[in-house]
Amino acid sequence: MASTLAVKRPFLSLPFLLPSSCELMPLTSRRSQSSYRRTKQRLRLKPDASFGSSLGQVKRDHIVYNPPSSSPSVYHTPAKFLPSDDIRRSLLSDTSISQQNPAELASLNKSPDPKRYHLKPSDVLEIRRLRTSDPMTWSRSKLAKRFDCSPLFISMVCGASREKKEMQKQVLEAVQSRWGTKRRMAREDRTLRKESWGRDC
């Protein structure tokens, strides 16, 4: 008799008593059809009246001025659209800027640096000695940085040694040996154009 009786399930394990997955979701992530329709209806904004003329008015060309919603600024609002009694018109009509002396304004071009004559004859001899002893280490840029002068002045004081010129010539010949026909012809044309610069005058 006891074997024929079914095992009784606990009451709380019934599926219809458990909360559904929709109820477990937070309220912020739930959206029904009515809320979607209400949101879409709020986004249907009518265009501003300045975008088009009414049917009673005669259609003609006109300027549409519809600035973004921001704080008014005299630099952004043209005087054409300001009322006649607006105080900002007096700011635009101020001629204090136009009456300023142009000589007092800052120059757009950078003024050239003043020439300096701070090197002594002993410094010039030291430059020549360093340049002659080790021309690979003491280049024009390094000497100019050490003695606080321009590389042009270093080239005027002392030129490169004969050994360095020969080395630079060999490097240039090695580079030119890898040139193709087009590049070689282009470089020859460039040399011919440079020679013809003085003839055009």
Coordinates of C-alpha atoms in Angstrom, one line a residue:
M1 CA 0.0 0.0 0.0
A2 CA 2.8 2.4 0.9
S3 CA 4.7 1.5 -2.3
T4 CA 1.8 2.6 -4.5
L5 CA 1.6 6.1 -3.1
A6 CA 3.5 8.7 -5.1
V7 CA 6.2 10.8 -3.4
K8 CA 4.7 14.1 -2.4
R9 CA 6.6 17.1 -3.8
P10 CA 7.2 20.1 -1.5
F11 CA 4.8 22.9 -2.0
L12 CA 7.5 25.6 -2.6
S13 CA 9.0 23.7 -5.5
L14 CA 6.0 24.3 -7.8
P15 CA 7.1 26.2 -10.9
F16 CA 4.2 28.7 -11.0
L17 CA 5.1 30.0 -7.5
L18 CA 8.7 30.9 -8.5
P19 CA 9.3 34.5 -9.7
S20 CA 9.6 34.9 -13.4
S21 CA 12.6 36.2 -15.3
C22 CA 10.9 39.4 -16.1
E23 CA 10.3 40.2 -12.4
L24 CA 13.9 39.5 -11.6
M25 CA 15.1 42.1 -14.1
P26 CA 15.6 45.6 -12.7
L27 CA 12.9 48.2 -13.4
T28 CA 15.3 50.5 -15.3
S29 CA 15.9 47.9 -18.0
R30 CA 12.3 47.1 -18.6
R31 CA 10.5 48.9 -21.4
S32 CA 7.0 48.3 -22.5
Q33 CA 5.2 49.4 -25.7
S34 CA 3.6 52.4 -24.0
S35 CA 6.9 53.8 -22.7
Y36 CA 8.5 53.4 -26.2
R37 CA 5.6 55.2 -27.9
R38 CA 5.7 58.0 -25.3
T39 CA 9.5 58.5 -25.8
K40 CA 9.1 58.5 -29.5
Q41 CA 6.3 61.0 -29.3
R42 CA 8.4 63.4 -27.2
L43 CA 11.2 63.3 -29.8
R44 CA 8.9 64.5 -32.5
L45 CA 9.7 68.2 -32.2
K46 CA 8.1 70.7 -34.5
P47 CA 10.5 72.8 -36.5
D48 CA 11.1 76.4 -35.5
A49 CA 9.1 79.1 -37.1
S50 CA 12.2 80.7 -38.6
F51 CA 12.8 77.7 -40.8
G52 CA 9.9 78.4 -43.1
S53 CA 7.3 81.1 -43.8
S54 CA 3.6 80.7 -43.3
L55 CA 1.3 80.0 -46.2
G56 CA -0.1 83.5 -46.1
Q57 CA 3.3 85.2 -46.6
V58 CA 4.8 85.6 -50.0
K59 CA 7.6 83.2 -50.6
R60 CA 10.9 84.9 -51.1
D61 CA 14.6 84.5 -50.3
H62 CA 15.5 85.1 -46.7
I63 CA 18.2 84.3 -44.2
V64 CA 17.5 81.6 -41.6
Y65 CA 19.3 82.5 -38.4
N66 CA 18.8 79.8 -35.7
P67 CA 21.8 79.7 -33.4
P68 CA 22.3 76.9 -30.9
S69 CA 21.0 77.3 -27.4
S70 CA 23.8 78.9 -25.6
S71 CA 24.6 82.1 -23.6
P72 CA 24.5 85.2 -25.9
S73 CA 27.9 86.5 -26.9
V74 CA 28.6 89.8 -28.7
Y75 CA 31.3 88.0 -30.8
H76 CA 28.8 85.4 -32.1
T77 CA 25.7 87.5 -32.7
P78 CA 26.0 89.8 -35.8
A79 CA 24.8 93.3 -35.5
K80 CA 22.3 92.7 -38.3
F81 CA 20.2 90.5 -35.9
L82 CA 20.4 92.7 -32.8
P83 CA 17.5 95.0 -31.9
S84 CA 17.9 98.7 -32.3
D85 CA 17.8 99.3 -28.6
D86 CA 20.3 96.5 -27.7
I87 CA 23.2 97.6 -25.6
R88 CA 25.5 95.2 -27.5
R89 CA 25.3 97.6 -30.5
S90 CA 27.4 100.1 -28.6
L91 CA 30.0 97.5 -28.0
L92 CA 30.2 96.7 -31.7
S93 CA 30.4 100.3 -32.7
D94 CA 33.3 101.0 -30.3
T95 CA 36.2 102.3 -32.4
S96 CA 38.9 102.1 -29.7
I97 CA 40.4 99.1 -31.5
S98 CA 40.5 100.7 -34.9
Q99 CA 42.2 103.9 -33.5
Q100 CA 45.1 101.9 -32.0
N101 CA 48.5 102.8 -33.4
P102 CA 49.8 100.0 -35.7
A103 CA 53.3 100.5 -34.4
E104 CA 52.2 99.4 -30.9
L105 CA 50.9 96.1 -32.1
A106 CA 53.0 93.0 -31.8
S107 CA 54.8 92.0 -35.0
L108 CA 53.8 88.8 -36.8
N109 CA 57.3 88.2 -38.0
K110 CA 59.9 87.1 -35.5
S111 CA 62.6 89.7 -35.0
P112 CA 66.1 88.4 -36.0
D113 CA 68.5 87.5 -33.2
P114 CA 71.1 90.1 -32.6
K115 CA 74.6 89.2 -33.8
R116 CA 77.1 88.2 -31.1
Y117 CA 80.8 88.7 -31.3
H118 CA 81.9 86.8 -28.1
L119 CA 84.5 84.5 -29.6
K120 CA 88.2 85.4 -29.1
P121 CA 91.1 84.6 -31.4
S122 CA 92.1 81.8 -28.9
D123 CA 88.6 80.3 -29.4
V124 CA 89.1 80.3 -33.2
L125 CA 92.4 78.6 -32.9
E126 CA 90.8 75.9 -30.6
I127 CA 88.0 75.4 -33.2
R128 CA 90.6 74.9 -36.0
R129 CA 92.6 72.5 -33.8
L130 CA 89.6 70.3 -32.9
R131 CA 88.4 70.3 -36.5
T132 CA 91.8 69.2 -37.8
S133 CA 92.6 66.6 -35.2
D134 CA 89.3 64.6 -35.3
P135 CA 86.9 65.9 -38.1
M136 CA 84.6 62.9 -37.7
T137 CA 83.9 63.6 -34.0
W138 CA 84.0 67.4 -34.1
S139 CA 81.5 68.2 -36.8
R140 CA 80.2 71.7 -37.5
S141 CA 77.0 71.2 -35.4
K142 CA 79.0 69.9 -32.4
L143 CA 81.5 72.7 -32.6
A144 CA 78.7 75.3 -32.9
K145 CA 77.0 73.9 -29.8
R146 CA 80.2 73.9 -27.8
F147 CA 81.3 77.4 -28.7
D148 CA 77.7 78.8 -28.8
C149 CA 77.8 80.0 -32.4
S150 CA 76.2 79.1 -35.7
P151 CA 77.4 76.3 -38.0
L152 CA 77.9 78.9 -40.7
F153 CA 80.5 80.6 -38.6
I154 CA 82.3 77.3 -38.1
S155 CA 82.4 76.7 -41.8
M156 CA 83.9 80.2 -42.3
V157 CA 86.6 79.7 -39.7
C158 CA 87.7 76.3 -40.9
G159 CA 86.6 73.9 -43.6
A160 CA 86.7 70.1 -43.6
S161 CA 90.0 68.3 -44.0
R162 CA 91.0 66.7 -47.2
E163 CA 90.6 63.2 -45.7
K164 CA 87.0 63.8 -44.7
K165 CA 86.2 65.3 -48.2
E166 CA 87.5 62.2 -49.8
M167 CA 85.5 60.0 -47.4
Q168 CA 82.3 61.9 -48.2
K169 CA 83.0 61.6 -51.9
Q170 CA 83.4 57.8 -51.6
V171 CA 80.1 57.6 -49.7
L172 CA 78.4 59.7 -52.4
E173 CA 79.8 57.5 -55.2
A174 CA 78.6 54.3 -53.4
V175 CA 75.1 55.8 -53.1
Q176 CA 75.0 56.9 -56.7
S177 CA 76.1 53.5 -57.9
R178 CA 72.8 52.1 -56.7
W179 CA 70.7 54.6 -58.6
G180 CA 68.5 53.5 -61.4
T181 CA 68.2 55.1 -64.9
K182 CA 65.2 57.3 -64.0
R183 CA 66.8 58.7 -60.8
R184 CA 70.1 59.4 -62.6
M185 CA 68.4 61.2 -65.4
A186 CA 66.4 63.2 -62.9
R187 CA 69.5 64.3 -61.1
E188 CA 71.2 65.2 -64.3
D189 CA 68.2 67.3 -65.3
R190 CA 68.3 69.0 -62.0
T191 CA 72.0 69.9 -62.5
L192 CA 71.2 71.3 -65.9
R193 CA 68.4 73.4 -64.5
K194 CA 70.7 74.9 -61.9
E195 CA 73.2 75.8 -64.5
S196 CA 70.6 77.6 -66.6
W197 CA 69.4 79.7 -63.6
G198 CA 72.1 82.3 -64.3
R199 CA 71.5 82.4 -68.0
D200 CA 67.8 83.4 -67.7
C201 CA 68.7 86.8 -66.1

